[in-house]
Coordinates of C-alpha atoms and ligand atoms in Angstrom, one line a residue:
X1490 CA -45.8 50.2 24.5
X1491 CA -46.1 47.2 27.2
X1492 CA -49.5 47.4 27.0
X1493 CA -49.7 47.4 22.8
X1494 CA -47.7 44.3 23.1
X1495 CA -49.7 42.4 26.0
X1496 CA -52.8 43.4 23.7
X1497 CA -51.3 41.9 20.6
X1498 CA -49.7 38.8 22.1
X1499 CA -53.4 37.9 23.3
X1500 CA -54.6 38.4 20.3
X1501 CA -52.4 36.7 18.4
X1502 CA -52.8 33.1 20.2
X1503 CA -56.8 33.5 20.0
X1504 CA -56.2 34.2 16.0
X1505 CA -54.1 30.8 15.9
X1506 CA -56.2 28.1 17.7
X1507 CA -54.3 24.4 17.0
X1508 CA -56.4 22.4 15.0
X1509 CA -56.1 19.5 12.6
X1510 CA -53.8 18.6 11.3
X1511 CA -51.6 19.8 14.1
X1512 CA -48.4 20.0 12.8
X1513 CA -48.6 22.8 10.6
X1514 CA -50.6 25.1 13.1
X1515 CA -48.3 24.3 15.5
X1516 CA -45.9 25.1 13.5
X1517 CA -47.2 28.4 12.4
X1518 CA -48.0 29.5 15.7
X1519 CA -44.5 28.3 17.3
X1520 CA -43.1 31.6 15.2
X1521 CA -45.4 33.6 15.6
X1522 CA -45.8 33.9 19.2
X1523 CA -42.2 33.2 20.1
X1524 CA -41.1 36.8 22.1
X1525 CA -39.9 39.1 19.3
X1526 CA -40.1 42.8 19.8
X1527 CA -43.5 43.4 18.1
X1528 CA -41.9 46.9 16.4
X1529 CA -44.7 45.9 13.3
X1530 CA -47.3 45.2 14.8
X1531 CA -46.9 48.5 17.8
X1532 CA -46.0 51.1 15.4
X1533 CA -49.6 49.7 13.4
X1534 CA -51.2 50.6 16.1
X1535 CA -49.3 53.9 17.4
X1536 CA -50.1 55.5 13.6
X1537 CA -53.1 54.5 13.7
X1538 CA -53.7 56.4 17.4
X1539 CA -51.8 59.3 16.5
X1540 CA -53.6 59.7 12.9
X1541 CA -56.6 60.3 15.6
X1542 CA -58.0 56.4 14.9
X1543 CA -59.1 54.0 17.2
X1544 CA -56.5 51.6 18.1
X1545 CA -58.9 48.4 18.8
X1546 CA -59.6 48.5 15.0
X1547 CA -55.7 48.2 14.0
X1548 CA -54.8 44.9 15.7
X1549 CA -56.2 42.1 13.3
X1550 CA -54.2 44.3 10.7
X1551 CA -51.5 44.7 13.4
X1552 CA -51.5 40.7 13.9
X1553 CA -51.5 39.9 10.4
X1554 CA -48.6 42.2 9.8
X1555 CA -46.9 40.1 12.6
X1556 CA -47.9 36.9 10.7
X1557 CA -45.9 38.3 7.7
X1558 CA -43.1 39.3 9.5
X1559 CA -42.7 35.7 11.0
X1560 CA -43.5 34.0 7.6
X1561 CA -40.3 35.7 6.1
X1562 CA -38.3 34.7 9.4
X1563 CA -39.5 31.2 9.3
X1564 CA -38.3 30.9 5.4
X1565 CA -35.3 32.9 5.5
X1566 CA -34.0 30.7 8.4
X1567 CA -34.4 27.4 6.2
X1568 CA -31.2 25.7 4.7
X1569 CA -31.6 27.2 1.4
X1570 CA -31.6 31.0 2.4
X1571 CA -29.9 32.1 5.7
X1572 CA -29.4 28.9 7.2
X1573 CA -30.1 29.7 10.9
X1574 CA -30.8 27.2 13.6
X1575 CA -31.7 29.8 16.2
X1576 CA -34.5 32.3 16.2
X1577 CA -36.0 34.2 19.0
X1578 CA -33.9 32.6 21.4
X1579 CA -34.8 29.0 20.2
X1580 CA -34.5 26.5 17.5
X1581 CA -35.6 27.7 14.3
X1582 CA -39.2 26.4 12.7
X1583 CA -37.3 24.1 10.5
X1584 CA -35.4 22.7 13.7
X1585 CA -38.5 22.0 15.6
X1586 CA -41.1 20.9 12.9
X1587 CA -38.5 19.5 9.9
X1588 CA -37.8 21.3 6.7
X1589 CA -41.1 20.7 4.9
X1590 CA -43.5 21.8 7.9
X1591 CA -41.8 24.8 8.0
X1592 CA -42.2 26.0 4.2
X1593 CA -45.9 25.2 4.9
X1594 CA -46.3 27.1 7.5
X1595 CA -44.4 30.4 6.6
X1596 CA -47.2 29.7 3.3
X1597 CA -49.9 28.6 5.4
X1598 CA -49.2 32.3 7.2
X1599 CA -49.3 34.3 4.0
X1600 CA -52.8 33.6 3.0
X1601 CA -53.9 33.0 6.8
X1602 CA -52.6 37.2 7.5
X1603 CA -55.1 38.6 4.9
X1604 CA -57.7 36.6 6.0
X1605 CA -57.8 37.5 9.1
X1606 CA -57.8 41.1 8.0
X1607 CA -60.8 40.4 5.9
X1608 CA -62.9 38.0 9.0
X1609 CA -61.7 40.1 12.0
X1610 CA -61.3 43.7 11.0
X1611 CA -64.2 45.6 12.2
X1612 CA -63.8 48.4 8.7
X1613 CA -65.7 49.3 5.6
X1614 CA -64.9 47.4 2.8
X1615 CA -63.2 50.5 1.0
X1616 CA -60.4 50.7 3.9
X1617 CA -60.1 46.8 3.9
X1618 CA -59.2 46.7 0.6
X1619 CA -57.0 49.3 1.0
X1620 CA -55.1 47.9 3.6
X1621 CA -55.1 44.2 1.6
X1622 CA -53.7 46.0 -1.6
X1623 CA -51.0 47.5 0.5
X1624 CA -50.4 44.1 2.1
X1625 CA -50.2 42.1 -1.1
X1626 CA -47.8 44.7 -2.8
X1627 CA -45.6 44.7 0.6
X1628 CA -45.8 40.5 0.5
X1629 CA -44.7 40.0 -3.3
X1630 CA -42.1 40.1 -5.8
X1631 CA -41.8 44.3 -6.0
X1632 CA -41.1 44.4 -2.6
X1633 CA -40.4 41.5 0.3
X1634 CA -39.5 38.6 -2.2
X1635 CA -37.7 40.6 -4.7
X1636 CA -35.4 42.2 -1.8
X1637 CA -34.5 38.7 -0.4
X1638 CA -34.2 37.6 -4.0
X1639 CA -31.1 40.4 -4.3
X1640 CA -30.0 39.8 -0.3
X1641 CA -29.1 35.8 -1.4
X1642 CA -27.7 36.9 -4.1
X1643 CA -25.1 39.4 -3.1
X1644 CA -23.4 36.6 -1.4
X1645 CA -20.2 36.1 -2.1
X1646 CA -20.1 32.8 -4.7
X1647 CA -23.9 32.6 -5.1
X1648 CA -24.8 35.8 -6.4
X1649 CA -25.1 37.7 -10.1
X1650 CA -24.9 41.2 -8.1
X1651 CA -21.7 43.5 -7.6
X1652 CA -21.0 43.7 -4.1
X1653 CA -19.5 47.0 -3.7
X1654 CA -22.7 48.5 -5.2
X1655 CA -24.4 50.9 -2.8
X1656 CA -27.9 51.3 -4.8
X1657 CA -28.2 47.4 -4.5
X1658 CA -27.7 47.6 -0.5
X1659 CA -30.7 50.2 -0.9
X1660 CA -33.1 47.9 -2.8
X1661 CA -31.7 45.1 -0.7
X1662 CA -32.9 47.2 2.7
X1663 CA -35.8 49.0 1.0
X1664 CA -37.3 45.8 0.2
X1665 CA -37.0 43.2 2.6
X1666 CA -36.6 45.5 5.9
X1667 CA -37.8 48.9 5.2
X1668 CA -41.1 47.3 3.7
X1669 CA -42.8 45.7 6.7
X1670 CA -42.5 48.6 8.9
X1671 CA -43.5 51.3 5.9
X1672 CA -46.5 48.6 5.3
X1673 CA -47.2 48.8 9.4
X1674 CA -47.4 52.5 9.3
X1675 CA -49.3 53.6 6.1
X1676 CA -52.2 50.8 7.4
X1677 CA -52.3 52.2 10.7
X1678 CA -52.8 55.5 9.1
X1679 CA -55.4 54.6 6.8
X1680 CA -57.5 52.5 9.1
X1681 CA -57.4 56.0 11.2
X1682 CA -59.3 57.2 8.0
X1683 CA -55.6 59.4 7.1
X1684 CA -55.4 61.3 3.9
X1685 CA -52.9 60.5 1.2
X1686 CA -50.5 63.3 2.5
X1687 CA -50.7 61.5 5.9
X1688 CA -50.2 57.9 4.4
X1689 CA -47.2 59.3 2.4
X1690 CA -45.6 60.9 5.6
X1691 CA -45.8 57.9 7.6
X1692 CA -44.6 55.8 4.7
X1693 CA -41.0 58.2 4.6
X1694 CA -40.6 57.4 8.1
X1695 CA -41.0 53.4 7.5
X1696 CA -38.5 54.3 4.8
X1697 CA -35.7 55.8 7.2
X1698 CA -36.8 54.1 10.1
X1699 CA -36.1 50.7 8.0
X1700 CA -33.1 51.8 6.5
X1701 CA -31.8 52.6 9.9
X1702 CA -33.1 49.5 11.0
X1703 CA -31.9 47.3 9.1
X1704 CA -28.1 48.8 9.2
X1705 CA -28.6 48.1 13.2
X1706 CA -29.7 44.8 12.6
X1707 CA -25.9 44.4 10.8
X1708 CA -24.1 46.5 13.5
X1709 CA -25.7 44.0 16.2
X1710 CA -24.6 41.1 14.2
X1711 CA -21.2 42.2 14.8
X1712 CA -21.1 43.4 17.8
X1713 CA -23.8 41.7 20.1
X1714 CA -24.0 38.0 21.9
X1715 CA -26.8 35.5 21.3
X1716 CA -28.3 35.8 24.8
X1717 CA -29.5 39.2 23.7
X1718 CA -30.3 38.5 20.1
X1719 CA -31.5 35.2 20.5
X1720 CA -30.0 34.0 17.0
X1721 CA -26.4 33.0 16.2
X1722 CA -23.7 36.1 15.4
X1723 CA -21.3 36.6 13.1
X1724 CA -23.3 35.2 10.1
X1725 CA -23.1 38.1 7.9
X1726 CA -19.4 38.1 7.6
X1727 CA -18.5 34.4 7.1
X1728 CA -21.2 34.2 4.6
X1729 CA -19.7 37.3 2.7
X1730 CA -22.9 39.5 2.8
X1731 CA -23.7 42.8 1.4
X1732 CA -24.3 44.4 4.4
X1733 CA -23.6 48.4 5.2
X1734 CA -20.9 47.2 7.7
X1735 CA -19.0 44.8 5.5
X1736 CA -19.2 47.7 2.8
X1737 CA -18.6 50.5 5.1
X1738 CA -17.1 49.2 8.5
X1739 CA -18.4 49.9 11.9
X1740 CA -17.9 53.2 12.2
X1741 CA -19.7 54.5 9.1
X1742 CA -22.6 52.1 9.7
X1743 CA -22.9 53.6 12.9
X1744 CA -22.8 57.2 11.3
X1745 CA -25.7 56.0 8.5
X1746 CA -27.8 54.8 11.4
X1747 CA -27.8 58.3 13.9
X1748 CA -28.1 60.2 10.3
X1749 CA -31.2 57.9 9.6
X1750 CA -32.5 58.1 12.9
X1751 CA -32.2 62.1 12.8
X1752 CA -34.2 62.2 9.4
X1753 CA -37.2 60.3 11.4
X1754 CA -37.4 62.1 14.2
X1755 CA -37.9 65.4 11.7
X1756 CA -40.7 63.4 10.1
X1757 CA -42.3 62.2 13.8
X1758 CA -41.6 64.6 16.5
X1759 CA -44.7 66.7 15.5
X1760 CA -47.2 63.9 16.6
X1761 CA -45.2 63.9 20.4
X1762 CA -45.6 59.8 20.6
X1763 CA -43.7 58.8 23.3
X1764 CA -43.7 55.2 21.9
X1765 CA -42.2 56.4 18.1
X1766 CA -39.7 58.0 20.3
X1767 CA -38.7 55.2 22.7
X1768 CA -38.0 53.3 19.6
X1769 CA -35.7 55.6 17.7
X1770 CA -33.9 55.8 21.1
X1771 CA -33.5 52.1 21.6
X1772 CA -32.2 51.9 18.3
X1773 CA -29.5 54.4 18.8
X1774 CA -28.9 53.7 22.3
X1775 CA -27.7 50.0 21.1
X1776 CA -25.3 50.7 19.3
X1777 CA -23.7 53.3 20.8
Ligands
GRG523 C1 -42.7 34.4 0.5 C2 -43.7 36.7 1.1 C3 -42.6 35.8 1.1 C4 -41.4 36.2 1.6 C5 -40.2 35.5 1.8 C6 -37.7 35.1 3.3 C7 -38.1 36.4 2.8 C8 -39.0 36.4 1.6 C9 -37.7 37.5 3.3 C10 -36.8 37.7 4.5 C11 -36.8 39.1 5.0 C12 -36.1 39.2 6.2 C13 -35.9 38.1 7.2 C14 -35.6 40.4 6.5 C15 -34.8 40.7 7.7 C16 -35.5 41.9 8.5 C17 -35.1 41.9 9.9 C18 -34.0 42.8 10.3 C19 -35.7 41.1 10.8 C20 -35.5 41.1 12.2 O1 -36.6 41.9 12.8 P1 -36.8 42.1 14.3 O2 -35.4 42.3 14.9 O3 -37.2 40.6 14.8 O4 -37.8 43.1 14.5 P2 -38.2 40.2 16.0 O5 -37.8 38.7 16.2 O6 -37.8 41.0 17.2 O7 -39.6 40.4 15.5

């Protein structure tokens, strides 16, 4: 896994050289290659490996994927959506660069990913434009937008949604979490040259990896400290967010998450990656 990440890390500051005007790649490139996790961008490249592909061929898909990820960080930490100052341990785009830089720059990175796809990707043009249609549904209304769209709006005072709803928390999680990591796995899979059957197993475990995820993601907003998750705590609750554990509790959020986590590992296990696995484990090992 250390060495998918030191691969993609390099590659991602040679995609994003600083040029003028500076601002706005600096901008876009202060997100991007701040220290997340790089859960995208590796399980790209692990389904891609275990679908028998070569893993070279994955990372400008793999880095574009991380692109996207950090576009929709950058613009759900501005003033108008989530409101965070802190990101990946330091001050969010919008802190550094000012309000408008920012909402360039998380645009700036959602024509920049594809491109990249299309100038680096060493593919035939059937399995580029299979990956880009993926990657354009994942990015647009049906999917990433539309499930912030419902997140903002299950806040409590700004939104049109009922809160106690549980098929809303699923869009909610399908869309803006679930997506990215279903979108990393099916385009690993077909740049291995996968069949459908293959693309649609790797998509149900994006699905309840996600859905896990995501529930996590809450439970660690409860119950973690900054240092570890390098953005403020606690938001979920004073903003009166639809999340599993304000529906639920701790407890059951907990439950959902090991349930989840079980329903991957029946999808994975076959394919014996040690990297899918350490994931899962993390996961579950976090929140106890
Ligand atoms: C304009 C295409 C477009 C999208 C904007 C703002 C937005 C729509 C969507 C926001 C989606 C969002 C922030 C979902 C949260 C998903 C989540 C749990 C992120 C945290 O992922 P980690 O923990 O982060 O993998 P790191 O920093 O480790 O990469």
């Amino acid at each position: 896994m250390n060495k998918y990440i030191e691969l993609i890390d390099k590659k991602l500051d040679e995609y994003m050289p600083v040029e003028y005007p500076e601002s706005i790649f600096k901008s876009m490139k202060y997100t991007v290659t701040l220290p997340g996790k790089r859960l995208r961008p590796v399980m790209c490249m692990e389904a891609c490996r275990i679908m028998g592909g070569e893993v070279e061929k994955a990372i400008p898909t793999a880095c574009a994927i991380e692109m996207l990820h950090a576009q929709s960080l950058i613009h759900d930490d501005l003033p108008c959506m989530d409101n965070d100052d802190f990101r990946r341990g330091k001050p969010s785009n919008h802190k550094v660069f000012g309000e408008a830089i920012a909402v360039l720059a998380g645009d700036a990175l959602l024509s920049f990913a594809p491109q990249l796809i299309i100038e680096k990707s060493e593919l035939s043009p059937e399995i580029i434009l299979k990956v880009l249609k993926e990657f354009t549904s994942s990015a647009g209304v049906y999917q990433l937008i539309g499930g912030q769209v419902a997140d903002i709006e299950s806040e409590e005072g700004r939104g049109k949604l009922n809160n106690s709803d549980e098929e809303t928390l699923k869009f909610i999680h399908t869309n803006k979490t679930a997506v990215l990591f279903k979108l990393a796995l099916k385009t690993g899979a077909i740049i291995a040259g996968a069949g459908d059957d293959k693309i649609k197993e790797m998509e149900d475990f994006g699905q309840k990896f996600g859905l896990a995820f995501q529930i996590y993601d809450d439970i660690m907003d409860e119950i973690s400290t900054f240092e570890e998750l390098g953005k403020t705590i606690g938001k979920d609750k004073e903003a009166g967010k639809l999340t599993y554990v304000t529906l639920y509790g701790l407890d059951k959020a907990r439950a959902k998450v090991h349930e989840l986590i079980a329903d991957a590992h029946k999808i994975i296990d076959k394919y014996n990656s040690e990297i899918f696995s350490s994931i899962l484990d993390k996961i579950e090992g976090k929140i106890g």
